[in-house]
Amino acid sequence: MIIACPHCAGLNRIPAEKLVAAPVCGKCKQPLFSGEPVDITSANFANLVQKSELPIVLDFWASWCGPCLNFAPVFSQAASELEPNFRFGKINTEQQQQLAAQFQIRSIPTLMLFQQGQLIAQLSGALPKSQFYQWLQQNAAKLNPVS
């Protein structure tokens, strides 16, 4: 399984059964899973979203958005509880305007689930934790199994 490092965006090949064994990046030696959302930028987007085989949930947000700020703890908690099954990434739409435009973000927060660059599901608006987890579980069935 190809996994991008959240620290250096380097690509690593890790057997799927070793994901729970605290793997580290072969390039920067940092942990591949930190239990925290990763800041996604134009610079690391290709490796973390398009090339990594790990499903990634993206949260498009802005610092002035009340619902975004209210949803942030739910998103962070999901990252700590659901890695390594999913990677969680945050895209600040003010700082990453090119990515926001590329995905035609019109309202925030907007959540998107990707696997290997393919959009699997999209949702606009913040959710309570139970509904967010339900949304993830429903859409996990659409993911391709990775070896």
PDB file of C-alpha atoms in Angstrom:
ATOM      1  CA  MET A   1       0.000   0.000   0.000  1.00  0.00           C
ATOM      2  CA  ILE A   2       1.362   3.429  -0.959  1.00  0.00           C
ATOM      3  CA  ILE A   3       1.040   6.008   1.838  1.00  0.00           C
ATOM      4  CA  ALA A   4       2.199   9.618   1.781  1.00  0.00           C
ATOM      5  CA  CYS A   5       3.978  10.979   4.851  1.00  0.00           C
ATOM      6  CA  PRO A   6       2.007  13.780   6.550  1.00  0.00           C
ATOM      7  CA  HIS A   7       5.279  15.556   7.392  1.00  0.00           C
ATOM      8  CA  CYS A   8       7.374  15.490   4.195  1.00  0.00           C
ATOM      9  CA  ALA A   9       4.757  14.130   1.715  1.00  0.00           C
ATOM     10  CA  GLY A  10       7.233  11.392   0.741  1.00  0.00           C
ATOM     11  CA  LEU A  11       5.648   8.213  -0.604  1.00  0.00           C
ATOM     12  CA  ASN A  12       6.100   4.987   1.371  1.00  0.00           C
ATOM     13  CA  ARG A  13       5.175   1.399   0.518  1.00  0.00           C
ATOM     14  CA  ILE A  14       3.733  -0.295   3.615  1.00  0.00           C
ATOM     15  CA  PRO A  15       2.037  -3.717   3.764  1.00  0.00           C
ATOM     16  CA  ALA A  16      -1.618  -3.160   4.763  1.00  0.00           C
ATOM     17  CA  GLU A  17      -1.258  -5.427   7.789  1.00  0.00           C
ATOM     18  CA  LYS A  18       1.591  -3.220   9.102  1.00  0.00           C
ATOM     19  CA  LEU A  19      -0.486  -0.003   9.190  1.00  0.00           C
ATOM     20  CA  VAL A  20      -1.298  -0.500  12.871  1.00  0.00           C
ATOM     21  CA  ALA A  21       2.369  -1.142  13.766  1.00  0.00           C
ATOM     22  CA  ALA A  22       3.313   2.567  13.987  1.00  0.00           C
ATOM     23  CA  PRO A  23       5.139   2.755  10.626  1.00  0.00           C
ATOM     24  CA  VAL A  24       7.609   5.584  10.037  1.00  0.00           C
ATOM     25  CA  CYS A  25       8.509   7.442   6.858  1.00  0.00           C
ATOM     26  CA  GLY A  26      11.526   6.076   5.031  1.00  0.00           C
ATOM     27  CA  LYS A  27      12.510   9.612   4.031  1.00  0.00           C
ATOM     28  CA  CYS A  28      12.109  11.794   7.145  1.00  0.00           C
ATOM     29  CA  LYS A  29      11.731   9.032   9.807  1.00  0.00           C
ATOM     30  CA  GLN A  30       8.594  10.704  11.242  1.00  0.00           C
ATOM     31  CA  PRO A  31       5.508   8.624  12.133  1.00  0.00           C
ATOM     32  CA  LEU A  32       3.156   8.055   9.191  1.00  0.00           C
ATOM     33  CA  PHE A  33       0.174   8.425  11.531  1.00  0.00           C
ATOM     34  CA  SER A  34      -0.106  11.137  14.153  1.00  0.00           C
ATOM     35  CA  GLY A  35      -3.812  10.959  14.967  1.00  0.00           C
ATOM     36  CA  GLU A  36      -4.187  14.575  13.870  1.00  0.00           C
ATOM     37  CA  PRO A  37      -5.514  16.188  10.688  1.00  0.00           C
ATOM     38  CA  VAL A  38      -2.853  17.091   8.118  1.00  0.00           C
ATOM     39  CA  ASP A  39      -2.679  20.565   6.590  1.00  0.00           C
ATOM     40  CA  ILE A  40      -3.168  20.054   2.862  1.00  0.00           C
ATOM     41  CA  THR A  41      -1.573  22.568   0.504  1.00  0.00           C
ATOM     42  CA  SER A  42      -0.999  22.803  -3.229  1.00  0.00           C
ATOM     43  CA  ALA A  43       2.530  21.528  -2.558  1.00  0.00           C
ATOM     44  CA  ASN A  44       1.555  18.265  -0.821  1.00  0.00           C
ATOM     45  CA  PHE A  45      -1.873  17.663  -2.413  1.00  0.00           C
ATOM     46  CA  ALA A  46      -0.660  15.352  -5.197  1.00  0.00           C
ATOM     47  CA  ASN A  47       1.110  12.894  -2.887  1.00  0.00           C
ATOM     48  CA  LEU A  48      -1.359  12.989   0.013  1.00  0.00           C
ATOM     49  CA  VAL A  49      -4.593  12.915  -2.003  1.00  0.00           C
ATOM     50  CA  GLN A  50      -3.874  11.633  -5.518  1.00  0.00           C
ATOM     51  CA  LYS A  51      -1.005   9.162  -5.117  1.00  0.00           C
ATOM     52  CA  SER A  52      -1.638   7.760  -1.637  1.00  0.00           C
ATOM     53  CA  GLU A  53      -3.827   4.653  -1.575  1.00  0.00           C
ATOM     54  CA  LEU A  54      -5.137   5.534   1.878  1.00  0.00           C
ATOM     55  CA  PRO A  55      -8.626   7.085   1.799  1.00  0.00           C
ATOM     56  CA  ILE A  56      -8.487  10.733   2.859  1.00  0.00           C
ATOM     57  CA  VAL A  57     -11.275  12.916   4.213  1.00  0.00           C
ATOM     58  CA  LEU A  58     -10.774  16.594   3.381  1.00  0.00           C
ATOM     59  CA  ASP A  59     -12.311  19.455   5.346  1.00  0.00           C
ATOM     60  CA  PHE A  60     -12.426  22.698   3.346  1.00  0.00           C
ATOM     61  CA  TRP A  61     -12.691  25.453   5.966  1.00  0.00           C
ATOM     62  CA  ALA A  62     -11.890  29.095   6.811  1.00  0.00           C
ATOM     63  CA  SER A  63     -10.883  30.817  10.051  1.00  0.00           C
ATOM     64  CA  TRP A  64     -13.862  33.207   9.945  1.00  0.00           C
ATOM     65  CA  CYS A  65     -16.440  30.401   9.529  1.00  0.00           C
ATOM     66  CA  GLY A  66     -18.320  29.642  12.765  1.00  0.00           C
ATOM     67  CA  PRO A  67     -19.629  26.215  11.677  1.00  0.00           C
ATOM     68  CA  CYS A  68     -16.083  25.305  10.538  1.00  0.00           C
ATOM     69  CA  LEU A  69     -14.656  26.176  13.948  1.00  0.00           C
ATOM     70  CA  ASN A  70     -17.439  24.256  15.714  1.00  0.00           C
ATOM     71  CA  PHE A  71     -16.798  21.188  13.524  1.00  0.00           C
ATOM     72  CA  ALA A  72     -12.993  21.244  13.972  1.00  0.00           C
ATOM     73  CA  PRO A  73     -12.969  19.275  17.270  1.00  0.00           C
ATOM     74  CA  VAL A  74     -15.199  16.569  15.737  1.00  0.00           C
ATOM     75  CA  PHE A  75     -12.851  16.299  12.749  1.00  0.00           C
ATOM     76  CA  SER A  76      -9.775  16.141  15.015  1.00  0.00           C
ATOM     77  CA  GLN A  77     -11.378  13.468  17.174  1.00  0.00           C
ATOM     78  CA  ALA A  78     -12.172  11.406  14.071  1.00  0.00           C
ATOM     79  CA  ALA A  79      -8.513  11.639  13.039  1.00  0.00           C
ATOM     80  CA  SER A  80      -7.378  10.343  16.423  1.00  0.00           C
ATOM     81  CA  GLU A  81      -9.928   7.516  16.447  1.00  0.00           C
ATOM     82  CA  LEU A  82     -10.079   6.399  12.805  1.00  0.00           C
ATOM     83  CA  GLU A  83      -6.459   6.487  11.598  1.00  0.00           C
ATOM     84  CA  PRO A  84      -5.008   4.409   9.952  1.00  0.00           C
ATOM     85  CA  ASN A  85      -8.256   3.453   8.174  1.00  0.00           C
ATOM     86  CA  PHE A  86      -8.565   7.025   6.908  1.00  0.00           C
ATOM     87  CA  ARG A  87      -6.267  10.029   6.685  1.00  0.00           C
ATOM     88  CA  PHE A  88      -7.835  13.368   7.619  1.00  0.00           C
ATOM     89  CA  GLY A  89      -6.761  16.601   5.951  1.00  0.00           C
ATOM     90  CA  LYS A  90      -7.749  20.227   6.359  1.00  0.00           C
ATOM     91  CA  ILE A  91      -7.639  22.760   3.523  1.00  0.00           C
ATOM     92  CA  ASN A  92      -7.773  26.398   4.587  1.00  0.00           C
ATOM     93  CA  THR A  93      -9.715  27.958   1.704  1.00  0.00           C
ATOM     94  CA  GLU A  94      -8.249  31.415   2.400  1.00  0.00           C
ATOM     95  CA  GLN A  95      -4.655  30.191   2.119  1.00  0.00           C
ATOM     96  CA  GLN A  96      -5.281  27.554  -0.562  1.00  0.00           C
ATOM     97  CA  GLN A  97      -7.527  29.480  -2.929  1.00  0.00           C
ATOM     98  CA  GLN A  98      -6.339  27.475  -5.950  1.00  0.00           C
ATOM     99  CA  LEU A  99      -7.494  24.191  -4.370  1.00  0.00           C
ATOM    100  CA  ALA A 100     -10.796  25.767  -3.276  1.00  0.00           C
ATOM    101  CA  ALA A 101     -11.373  26.971  -6.841  1.00  0.00           C
ATOM    102  CA  GLN A 102     -10.309  23.621  -8.342  1.00  0.00           C
ATOM    103  CA  PHE A 103     -13.012  21.847  -6.318  1.00  0.00           C
ATOM    104  CA  GLN A 104     -15.559  24.647  -6.784  1.00  0.00           C
ATOM    105  CA  ILE A 105     -16.027  25.172  -3.049  1.00  0.00           C
ATOM    106  CA  ARG A 106     -19.062  27.450  -2.683  1.00  0.00           C
ATOM    107  CA  SER A 107     -19.936  26.815   0.962  1.00  0.00           C
ATOM    108  CA  ILE A 108     -17.878  25.824   3.953  1.00  0.00           C
ATOM    109  CA  PRO A 109     -17.292  23.578   5.633  1.00  0.00           C
ATOM    110  CA  THR A 110     -17.306  21.150   2.716  1.00  0.00           C
ATOM    111  CA  LEU A 111     -16.214  17.565   3.318  1.00  0.00           C
ATOM    112  CA  MET A 112     -14.838  15.346   0.569  1.00  0.00           C
ATOM    113  CA  LEU A 113     -13.732  11.720   0.698  1.00  0.00           C
ATOM    114  CA  PHE A 114     -11.058  10.721  -1.811  1.00  0.00           C
ATOM    115  CA  GLN A 115      -9.226   7.526  -2.614  1.00  0.00           C
ATOM    116  CA  GLN A 116      -6.255   7.693  -4.993  1.00  0.00           C
ATOM    117  CA  GLY A 117      -7.424  11.031  -6.358  1.00  0.00           C
ATOM    118  CA  GLN A 118     -10.983   9.854  -7.035  1.00  0.00           C
ATOM    119  CA  LEU A 119     -13.789  11.744  -5.329  1.00  0.00           C
ATOM    120  CA  ILE A 120     -15.917   9.143  -3.520  1.00  0.00           C
ATOM    121  CA  ALA A 121     -18.324  11.407  -1.615  1.00  0.00           C
ATOM    122  CA  GLN A 122     -18.967  15.069  -0.855  1.00  0.00           C
ATOM    123  CA  LEU A 123     -21.014  16.864   1.791  1.00  0.00           C
ATOM    124  CA  SER A 124     -21.556  20.537   2.572  1.00  0.00           C
ATOM    125  CA  GLY A 125     -22.058  21.605   6.163  1.00  0.00           C
ATOM    126  CA  ALA A 126     -20.890  20.625   9.614  1.00  0.00           C
ATOM    127  CA  LEU A 127     -22.209  17.481  11.272  1.00  0.00           C
ATOM    128  CA  PRO A 128     -22.447  16.235  14.843  1.00  0.00           C
ATOM    129  CA  LYS A 129     -19.946  13.450  15.559  1.00  0.00           C
ATOM    130  CA  SER A 130     -22.470  10.612  15.274  1.00  0.00           C
ATOM    131  CA  GLN A 131     -23.722  11.800  11.871  1.00  0.00           C
ATOM    132  CA  PHE A 132     -20.167  12.417  10.620  1.00  0.00           C
ATOM    133  CA  TYR A 133     -19.153   8.869  11.576  1.00  0.00           C
ATOM    134  CA  GLN A 134     -22.330   7.525   9.952  1.00  0.00           C
ATOM    135  CA  TRP A 135     -21.483   9.439   6.734  1.00  0.00           C
ATOM    136  CA  LEU A 136     -17.959   7.954   6.792  1.00  0.00           C
ATOM    137  CA  GLN A 137     -19.272   4.439   7.397  1.00  0.00           C
ATOM    138  CA  GLN A 138     -21.829   4.692   4.575  1.00  0.00           C
ATOM    139  CA  ASN A 139     -19.213   5.918   2.114  1.00  0.00           C
ATOM    140  CA  ALA A 140     -16.504   3.480   3.237  1.00  0.00           C
ATOM    141  CA  ALA A 141     -18.509   0.798   1.434  1.00  0.00           C
ATOM    142  CA  LYS A 142     -17.731   2.622  -1.849  1.00  0.00           C
ATOM    143  CA  LEU A 143     -13.953   2.460  -1.319  1.00  0.00           C
ATOM    144  CA  ASN A 144     -11.757   0.069  -3.261  1.00  0.00           C
ATOM    145  CA  PRO A 145     -10.014  -2.481  -1.044  1.00  0.00           C
ATOM    146  CA  VAL A 146      -6.270  -1.867  -0.988  1.00  0.00           C
ATOM    147  CA  SER A 147      -3.706  -4.591  -0.746  1.00  0.00           C
TER     148      SER A 147
END
